[in-house]
XYZ file of N, CA, C and O in Angstrom:
596
model
N 81.253 95.890 65.276
C 82.492 96.516 64.829
C 83.559 95.446 64.695
O 83.786 94.662 65.608
N 84.204 95.443 63.569
C 85.310 94.511 63.338
C 86.607 95.190 63.787
O 86.892 96.313 63.390
N 87.359 94.498 64.635
C 88.624 95.016 65.148
C 89.744 94.543 64.228
O 89.956 93.339 64.067
N 90.465 95.484 63.629
C 91.571 95.115 62.749
C 92.903 95.230 63.496
O 92.939 95.546 64.685
N 94.001 94.990 62.783
C 95.324 94.988 63.419
C 95.713 96.378 63.941
O 96.416 96.494 64.942
N 95.228 97.427 63.309
C 95.542 98.782 63.775
C 94.802 99.054 65.097
O 95.390 99.578 66.045
N 93.520 98.674 65.159
C 92.766 98.828 66.400
C 93.432 98.042 67.527
O 93.543 98.538 68.652
N 93.867 96.844 67.218
C 94.526 96.014 68.233
C 95.803 96.685 68.741
O 96.082 96.674 69.929
N 96.551 97.280 67.844
C 97.789 97.954 68.250
C 97.469 99.186 69.099
O 98.147 99.441 70.102
N 96.444 99.935 68.718
C 96.022 101.088 69.524
C 95.616 100.619 70.924
O 96.037 101.205 71.929
N 94.826 99.557 71.003
C 94.398 99.024 72.294
C 95.592 98.552 73.124
O 95.656 98.786 74.331
N 96.538 97.919 72.471
C 97.747 97.444 73.164
C 98.526 98.630 73.746
O 98.930 98.602 74.914
N 98.708 99.672 72.959
C 99.435 100.854 73.431
C 98.691 101.537 74.578
O 99.309 101.960 75.564
N 97.373 101.647 74.480
C 96.593 102.281 75.541
C 96.553 101.428 76.810
O 96.459 101.961 77.912
N 96.645 100.114 76.656
C 96.701 99.237 77.824
C 98.005 99.444 78.579
O 98.030 99.447 79.808
N 99.073 99.653 77.857
C 100.379 99.914 78.479
C 100.403 101.289 79.127
O 100.886 101.471 80.237
N 99.850 102.287 78.413
C 99.834 103.657 78.923
C 98.547 104.337 78.469
O 98.474 104.853 77.346
N 97.552 104.353 79.350
C 96.257 104.935 79.023
C 96.298 106.438 78.784
O 95.352 107.014 78.266
N 97.407 107.080 79.157
C 97.549 108.525 78.952
C 98.369 108.855 77.701
O 98.668 110.018 77.457
N 98.707 107.853 76.929
C 99.486 108.087 75.718
C 98.697 108.991 74.782
O 97.516 108.776 74.538
N 99.350 110.010 74.260
C 98.653 110.975 73.396
C 98.370 110.363 72.026
O 99.049 109.432 71.587
N 97.361 110.927 71.369
C 97.046 110.478 70.014
C 98.231 110.713 69.089
O 98.493 109.920 68.183
N 98.969 111.778 69.324
C 100.155 112.070 68.499
C 101.204 110.983 68.660
O 101.784 110.521 67.672
N 101.460 110.579 69.916
C 102.463 109.534 70.161
C 102.027 108.187 69.595
O 102.835 107.438 69.044
N 100.743 107.878 69.721
C 100.235 106.641 69.117
C 100.403 106.714 67.608
O 100.839 105.753 66.968
N 100.069 107.866 67.040
C 100.214 108.058 65.595
C 101.649 107.854 65.133
O 101.889 107.242 64.086
N 102.607 108.362 65.900
C 104.026 108.162 65.549
C 104.389 106.689 65.560
O 105.110 106.211 64.681
N 103.898 105.953 66.561
C 104.177 104.511 66.661
C 103.610 103.748 65.464
O 104.199 102.780 65.003
N 102.446 104.191 64.993
C 101.730 103.459 63.952
C 101.807 104.113 62.577
O 101.171 103.641 61.641
N 102.564 105.204 62.487
C 102.683 105.952 61.236
C 101.300 106.400 60.736
O 100.915 106.155 59.587
N 100.570 107.040 61.663
C 99.230 107.545 61.371
C 99.137 108.981 61.871
O 99.908 109.399 62.730
N 98.144 109.696 61.392
C 97.922 111.057 61.892
C 97.210 111.011 63.244
O 96.512 110.043 63.567
N 97.374 112.075 64.008
C 96.712 112.219 65.296
C 95.198 112.140 65.117
O 94.484 111.505 65.898
N 94.694 112.762 64.074
C 93.249 112.797 63.795
C 92.728 111.385 63.519
O 91.669 110.989 64.017
N 93.486 110.603 62.740
C 93.072 109.225 62.442
C 93.031 108.375 63.706
O 92.112 107.573 63.899
N 94.021 108.566 64.567
C 94.055 107.815 65.827
C 92.856 108.208 66.682
O 92.157 107.345 67.230
N 92.589 109.518 66.789
C 91.458 109.991 67.591
C 90.147 109.393 67.074
O 89.304 108.944 67.858
N 89.968 109.356 65.766
C 88.745 108.805 65.183
C 88.598 107.329 65.527
O 87.512 106.865 65.867
N 89.710 106.604 65.441
C 89.665 105.168 65.764
C 89.369 104.949 67.250
O 88.572 104.076 67.601
N 90.009 105.720 68.119
C 89.756 105.588 69.556
C 88.301 105.927 69.852
O 87.630 105.208 70.612
N 87.787 106.981 69.248
C 86.379 107.338 69.454
C 85.442 106.228 68.986
O 84.427 105.953 69.625
N 85.789 105.578 67.880
C 84.992 104.448 67.389
C 85.025 103.300 68.396
O 84.004 102.664 68.661
N 86.215 103.032 68.950
C 86.360 101.962 69.945
C 85.540 102.282 71.199
O 84.935 101.388 71.796
N 85.485 103.533 71.567
C 84.691 103.962 72.720
C 83.197 103.850 72.402
O 82.421 103.274 73.169
N 82.794 104.387 71.265
C 81.379 104.386 70.883
C 80.815 102.985 70.696
O 79.616 102.765 70.861
N 81.674 102.020 70.338
C 81.239 100.641 70.141
C 81.475 99.779 71.382
O 81.408 98.549 71.307
N 81.772 100.440 72.504
C 81.956 99.764 73.794
C 83.098 98.755 73.810
O 83.124 97.856 74.646
N 84.043 98.890 72.886
C 85.253 98.069 72.951
C 86.104 98.593 74.102
O 86.596 97.832 74.934
N 86.258 99.899 74.182
C 86.880 100.541 75.342
C 85.730 100.946 76.256
O 84.912 101.792 75.888
N 85.668 100.324 77.430
C 84.575 100.626 78.360
C 84.824 101.909 79.126
O 83.896 102.664 79.381
N 86.066 102.117 79.550
C 86.399 103.327 80.290
C 87.913 103.438 80.403
O 88.646 102.475 80.188
N 88.370 104.625 80.735
C 89.769 104.861 81.046
C 89.848 104.996 82.560
O 88.981 105.612 83.180
N 90.869 104.416 83.147
C 90.981 104.493 84.603
C 92.438 104.550 85.029
O 93.348 104.438 84.207
N 92.631 104.691 86.315
C 93.959 104.739 86.891
C 94.125 103.517 87.794
O 93.161 103.066 88.412
N 95.319 102.958 87.829
C 95.622 101.836 88.712
C 96.378 102.404 89.904
O 97.433 103.009 89.746
N 95.822 102.217 91.088
C 96.395 102.770 92.313
C 97.087 101.666 93.097
O 96.545 100.567 93.244
N 98.261 101.955 93.607
C 98.956 101.034 94.497
C 98.233 101.088 95.838
O 98.328 102.081 96.562
N 97.499 100.037 96.169
C 96.637 100.051 97.351
C 97.422 100.273 98.644
O 96.942 100.950 99.555
N 98.611 99.745 98.737
C 99.410 99.923 99.954
C 99.829 101.375 100.150
O 99.933 101.846 101.282
N 100.058 102.102 99.071
C 100.466 103.506 99.162
C 99.339 104.398 99.687
O 99.591 105.504 100.141
N 98.103 103.911 99.614
C 96.974 104.691 100.122
C 96.369 104.051 101.373
O 95.228 104.329 101.737
N 97.144 103.198 102.037
C 96.746 102.663 103.331
C 95.932 101.394 103.324
O 95.493 100.932 104.374
N 95.708 100.805 102.159
C 94.978 99.534 102.083
C 96.017 98.411 102.099
O 96.490 97.949 101.072
N 96.388 97.984 103.306
C 97.523 97.073 103.487
C 97.157 95.599 103.479
O 98.050 94.754 103.454
N 95.870 95.287 103.510
C 95.442 93.895 103.510
C 94.572 93.651 102.278
O 93.573 94.319 102.061
N 95.000 92.682 101.498
C 94.290 92.277 100.296
C 93.833 90.839 100.497
O 94.653 89.954 100.750
N 92.524 90.607 100.420
C 91.982 89.274 100.663
C 91.054 88.868 99.525
O 90.362 89.700 98.941
N 91.073 87.593 99.230
C 90.195 87.015 98.220
C 89.225 86.082 98.918
O 89.608 85.333 99.820
N 87.972 86.116 98.501
C 86.934 85.312 99.131
C 86.209 84.470 98.098
O 85.946 84.927 96.987
N 85.868 83.260 98.493
C 84.928 82.417 97.771
C 83.689 82.370 98.646
O 83.763 81.967 99.812
N 82.567 82.825 98.121
C 81.332 82.917 98.886
C 80.290 82.034 98.210
O 79.905 82.298 97.072
N 79.875 80.984 98.908
C 78.829 80.111 98.376
C 77.487 80.596 98.896
O 77.293 80.740 100.101
N 76.576 80.854 97.964
C 75.254 81.386 98.306
C 74.165 80.407 97.906
O 74.335 79.620 96.972
N 73.049 80.515 98.581
C 71.859 79.809 98.122
C 71.451 80.471 96.808
O 71.476 81.704 96.700
N 71.088 79.701 95.801
C 70.768 80.273 94.485
C 69.747 81.405 94.533
O 69.883 82.382 93.806
N 68.762 81.320 95.383
C 67.723 82.354 95.447
C 68.266 83.689 95.934
O 67.668 84.734 95.676
N 69.411 83.677 96.627
C 69.985 84.903 97.193
C 71.211 85.403 96.432
O 71.754 86.439 96.765
N 71.642 84.670 95.423
C 72.906 84.970 94.748
C 72.977 86.403 94.227
O 73.923 87.135 94.534
N 72.008 86.826 93.461
C 72.040 88.163 92.860
C 71.964 89.235 93.935
O 72.713 90.216 93.898
N 71.105 89.051 94.910
C 70.974 90.031 95.995
C 72.283 90.166 96.780
O 72.739 91.275 97.061
N 72.904 89.047 97.107
C 74.184 89.074 97.829
C 75.255 89.736 96.968
O 75.998 90.601 97.437
N 75.329 89.353 95.702
C 76.340 89.919 94.799
C 76.172 91.424 94.653
O 77.155 92.177 94.704
N 74.951 91.888 94.462
C 74.708 93.323 94.307
C 75.037 94.083 95.584
O 75.595 95.181 95.529
N 74.716 93.512 96.740
C 75.036 94.152 98.018
C 76.542 94.247 98.194
O 77.075 95.301 98.568
N 77.246 93.155 97.935
C 78.708 93.167 98.076
C 79.358 94.104 97.066
O 80.324 94.787 97.387
N 78.834 94.155 95.849
C 79.403 95.029 94.815
C 79.311 96.503 95.215
O 80.141 97.314 94.794
N 78.338 96.852 96.027
C 78.176 98.235 96.497
C 79.102 98.578 97.663
O 79.292 99.736 97.989
N 79.683 97.564 98.284
C 80.524 97.790 99.456
C 81.844 98.434 99.041
O 82.507 97.948 98.125
N 82.259 99.509 99.697
C 83.487 100.211 99.298
C 84.772 99.404 99.483
O 85.775 99.707 98.855
N 84.748 98.363 100.316
C 85.939 97.534 100.516
C 86.101 96.493 99.411
O 87.174 95.940 99.220
N 85.034 96.215 98.679
C 85.056 95.183 97.637
C 85.547 95.806 96.341
O 84.904 96.692 95.781
N 86.712 95.342 95.877
C 87.263 95.899 94.637
C 86.766 95.160 93.402
O 86.731 95.722 92.320
N 86.391 93.889 93.557
C 85.803 93.150 92.441
C 84.943 92.021 92.997
O 85.201 91.496 94.076
N 83.919 91.663 92.233
C 83.012 90.590 92.636
C 82.491 89.930 91.358
O 81.976 90.613 90.471
N 82.663 88.608 91.266
C 82.287 87.870 90.060
C 81.487 86.633 90.422
O 81.771 85.975 91.426
N 80.510 86.296 89.593
C 79.852 85.000 89.718
C 80.704 83.992 88.977
O 81.086 84.213 87.821
N 81.004 82.894 89.644
C 81.863 81.868 89.059
C 81.057 80.583 88.868
O 79.982 80.429 89.445
N 81.595 79.673 88.061
C 80.954 78.370 87.947
C 81.095 77.652 89.278
O 81.978 77.955 90.075
N 80.220 76.718 89.512
C 80.225 76.007 90.779
C 78.893 76.217 91.469
O 77.948 76.731 90.883
N 78.833 75.858 92.728
C 77.552 75.921 93.447
C 77.181 77.346 93.867
O 77.313 77.724 95.026
N 76.744 78.148 92.899
C 76.344 79.540 93.155
C 77.435 80.319 93.861
O 77.219 80.990 94.860
N 78.642 80.222 93.366
C 79.809 80.807 94.021
C 80.129 82.193 93.498
O 80.140 82.439 92.306
N 80.441 83.087 94.443
C 80.952 84.406 94.121
C 82.439 84.431 94.465
O 82.855 83.889 95.486
N 83.210 85.054 93.605
C 84.630 85.282 93.874
C 84.774 86.778 94.088
O 84.292 87.574 93.288
N 85.458 87.152 95.186
C 85.489 88.560 95.564
C 86.886 88.946 96.034
O 87.577 88.163 96.678
N 87.293 90.161 95.697
C 88.556 90.726 96.170
C 88.229 91.914 97.058
O 87.424 92.767 96.694
N 88.873 91.945 98.231
C 88.613 92.983 99.221
C 89.927 93.649 99.605
O 90.942 92.976 99.790
N 89.915 94.974 99.710
C 91.071 95.750 100.169
C 90.669 96.535 101.408
O 89.698 97.286 101.371
N 91.416 96.337 102.500
C 91.133 97.036 103.754
C 92.435 97.546 104.363
O 93.525 97.127 103.975
N 92.295 98.426 105.342
C 93.462 99.032 105.977
C 94.316 98.031 106.750
O 95.541 98.050 106.663
N 93.664 97.174 107.530
C 94.406 96.274 108.415
C 93.538 95.066 108.749
O 92.406 94.947 108.289
N 94.068 94.170 109.587
C 93.335 92.951 109.925
C 92.126 93.223 110.816
O 91.154 92.474 110.782
N 92.167 94.279 111.584
C 90.995 94.657 112.386
C 89.843 95.024 111.452
O 88.705 94.596 111.650
N 90.143 95.791 110.408
C 89.119 96.171 109.423
C 88.626 94.943 108.658
O 87.435 94.849 108.334
N 89.529 93.999 108.367
C 89.124 92.776 107.666
C 88.162 91.967 108.538
O 87.124 91.504 108.059
N 88.493 91.819 109.811
C 87.618 91.088 110.726
C 86.244 91.766 110.817
O 85.207 91.112 110.779
N 86.238 93.083 110.916
C 84.983 93.837 110.984
C 84.174 93.644 109.697
O 82.959 93.440 109.744
N 84.836 93.686 108.535
C 84.145 93.462 107.258
C 83.514 92.069 107.231
O 82.341 91.915 106.879
N 84.289 91.057 107.622
C 83.785 89.678 107.584
C 82.575 89.528 108.506
O 81.531 89.010 108.104
N 82.721 89.990 109.745
C 81.654 89.796 110.731
C 80.434 90.682 110.485
O 79.292 90.214 110.584
N 80.660 91.942 110.175
C 79.548 92.902 110.077
C 78.929 93.006 108.690
O 77.738 93.295 108.564
N 79.734 92.834 107.656
C 79.241 93.032 106.287
C 78.938 91.710 105.571
O 77.936 91.596 104.883
N 79.811 90.742 105.732
C 79.692 89.500 104.964
C 78.776 88.499 105.667
O 77.776 88.058 105.097
N 79.093 88.149 106.897
C 78.291 87.159 107.618
C 76.881 87.659 107.910
O 75.988 86.857 108.182
N 76.657 88.943 107.851
C 75.339 89.505 108.129
C 74.358 89.305 106.973
O 73.152 89.484 107.147
N 74.863 88.925 105.807
C 73.995 88.774 104.635
C 73.252 87.445 104.672
O 73.834 86.396 104.939
N 71.968 87.512 104.360
C 71.148 86.307 104.318
C 71.440 85.538 103.032
O 71.647 86.121 101.969
N 71.461 84.217 103.143
C 71.632 83.365 101.976
C 73.044 82.858 101.759
O 73.294 82.124 100.810
N 73.978 83.225 102.628
C 75.352 82.751 102.482
C 75.509 81.424 103.220
O 75.175 81.311 104.395
N 76.023 80.421 102.508
C 76.227 79.096 103.091
C 77.638 78.888 103.622
O 77.830 78.237 104.639
N 78.620 79.433 102.904
C 80.015 79.177 103.261
C 80.878 80.304 102.746
O 80.629 80.855 101.679
N 81.915 80.641 103.511
C 82.876 81.664 103.109
C 84.273 81.095 103.293
O 84.599 80.554 104.346
N 85.073 81.208 102.259
C 86.481 80.803 102.326
C 87.306 82.025 101.962
O 86.997 82.723 101.006
N 88.350 82.289 102.743
C 89.156 83.477 102.462
C 90.620 83.122 102.286
O 91.102 82.117 102.814
N 91.304 83.968 101.515
C 92.734 83.816 101.251
C 93.353 85.207 101.351
O 92.885 86.138 100.713
N 94.421 85.314 102.128
C 95.104 86.595 102.309
C 96.291 86.655 101.349
O 97.091 85.721 101.281
N 96.405 87.752 100.620
C 97.519 87.951 99.697
C 98.796 88.211 100.493
O 98.824 89.088 101.350
N 99.841 87.457 100.201
C 101.137 87.677 100.845
C 102.055 88.528 99.974
O 102.712 89.436 100.454
N 102.094 88.218 98.683
C 102.955 88.965 97.766
C 102.375 88.892 96.362
O 101.918 87.854 95.921
N 102.418 90.000 95.659
C 101.901 90.088 94.301
C 103.060 89.937 93.315
O 104.042 90.661 93.397
N 102.917 89.009 92.395
C 103.916 88.843 91.346
C 103.467 89.507 90.049
O 104.287 89.966 89.273
N 102.173 89.521 89.826
C 101.620 90.162 88.634
C 100.208 90.583 88.942
O 99.471 89.849 89.590
N 99.861 91.749 88.497
C 98.500 92.226 88.657
C 98.033 92.727 87.304
O 98.702 93.517 86.669
N 96.905 92.245 86.859
C 96.402 92.606 85.540
C 95.640 93.911 85.622
O 94.817 94.113 86.492
N 95.940 94.790 84.728
C 95.174 96.031 84.620
C 94.793 96.201 83.162
O 95.423 96.907 82.408
N 93.775 95.506 82.774
C 93.356 95.527 81.380
C 93.595 94.177 80.747
O 94.259 93.317 81.308
N 93.070 94.028 79.571
C 93.170 92.762 78.863
C 94.336 92.792 77.895
O 94.548 93.783 77.204
N 95.090 91.738 77.854
C 96.189 91.622 76.902
C 95.636 91.043 75.606
O 94.940 90.046 75.604
N 95.900 91.717 74.491
C 95.412 91.228 73.187
C 96.413 90.318 72.526
O 97.569 90.395 72.706
């Protein structure tokens, strides 16, 4: 699927407000609601739009500690460790990065007691981990929720 300037504008508007109605998008772009719906459906069907979601303020729901981890794994265990961590409810994101079989992971927990328990019981318990480095978030200046076109 070739993405044109109209698709890009629709994606930009939906990135700003995923609940924006087709009618409102149509008004912005001087298009009919039906045309916008057809284009959005095409973007969905072609996997350009993977899903619609909500961004939750983690602190408002009791997740007061945000930590980032660099996890170096033995290559033979990388996929197994990554899949196990990806299933963990405290792990909000997990990526394989360049470097020595490194995983980059973001974790949200209630407090430092929960973080310590996660590190000791969930992370260090996994076979194949060589090194763990952690960073605690102090203040957020920008948080990305979607891709900017």
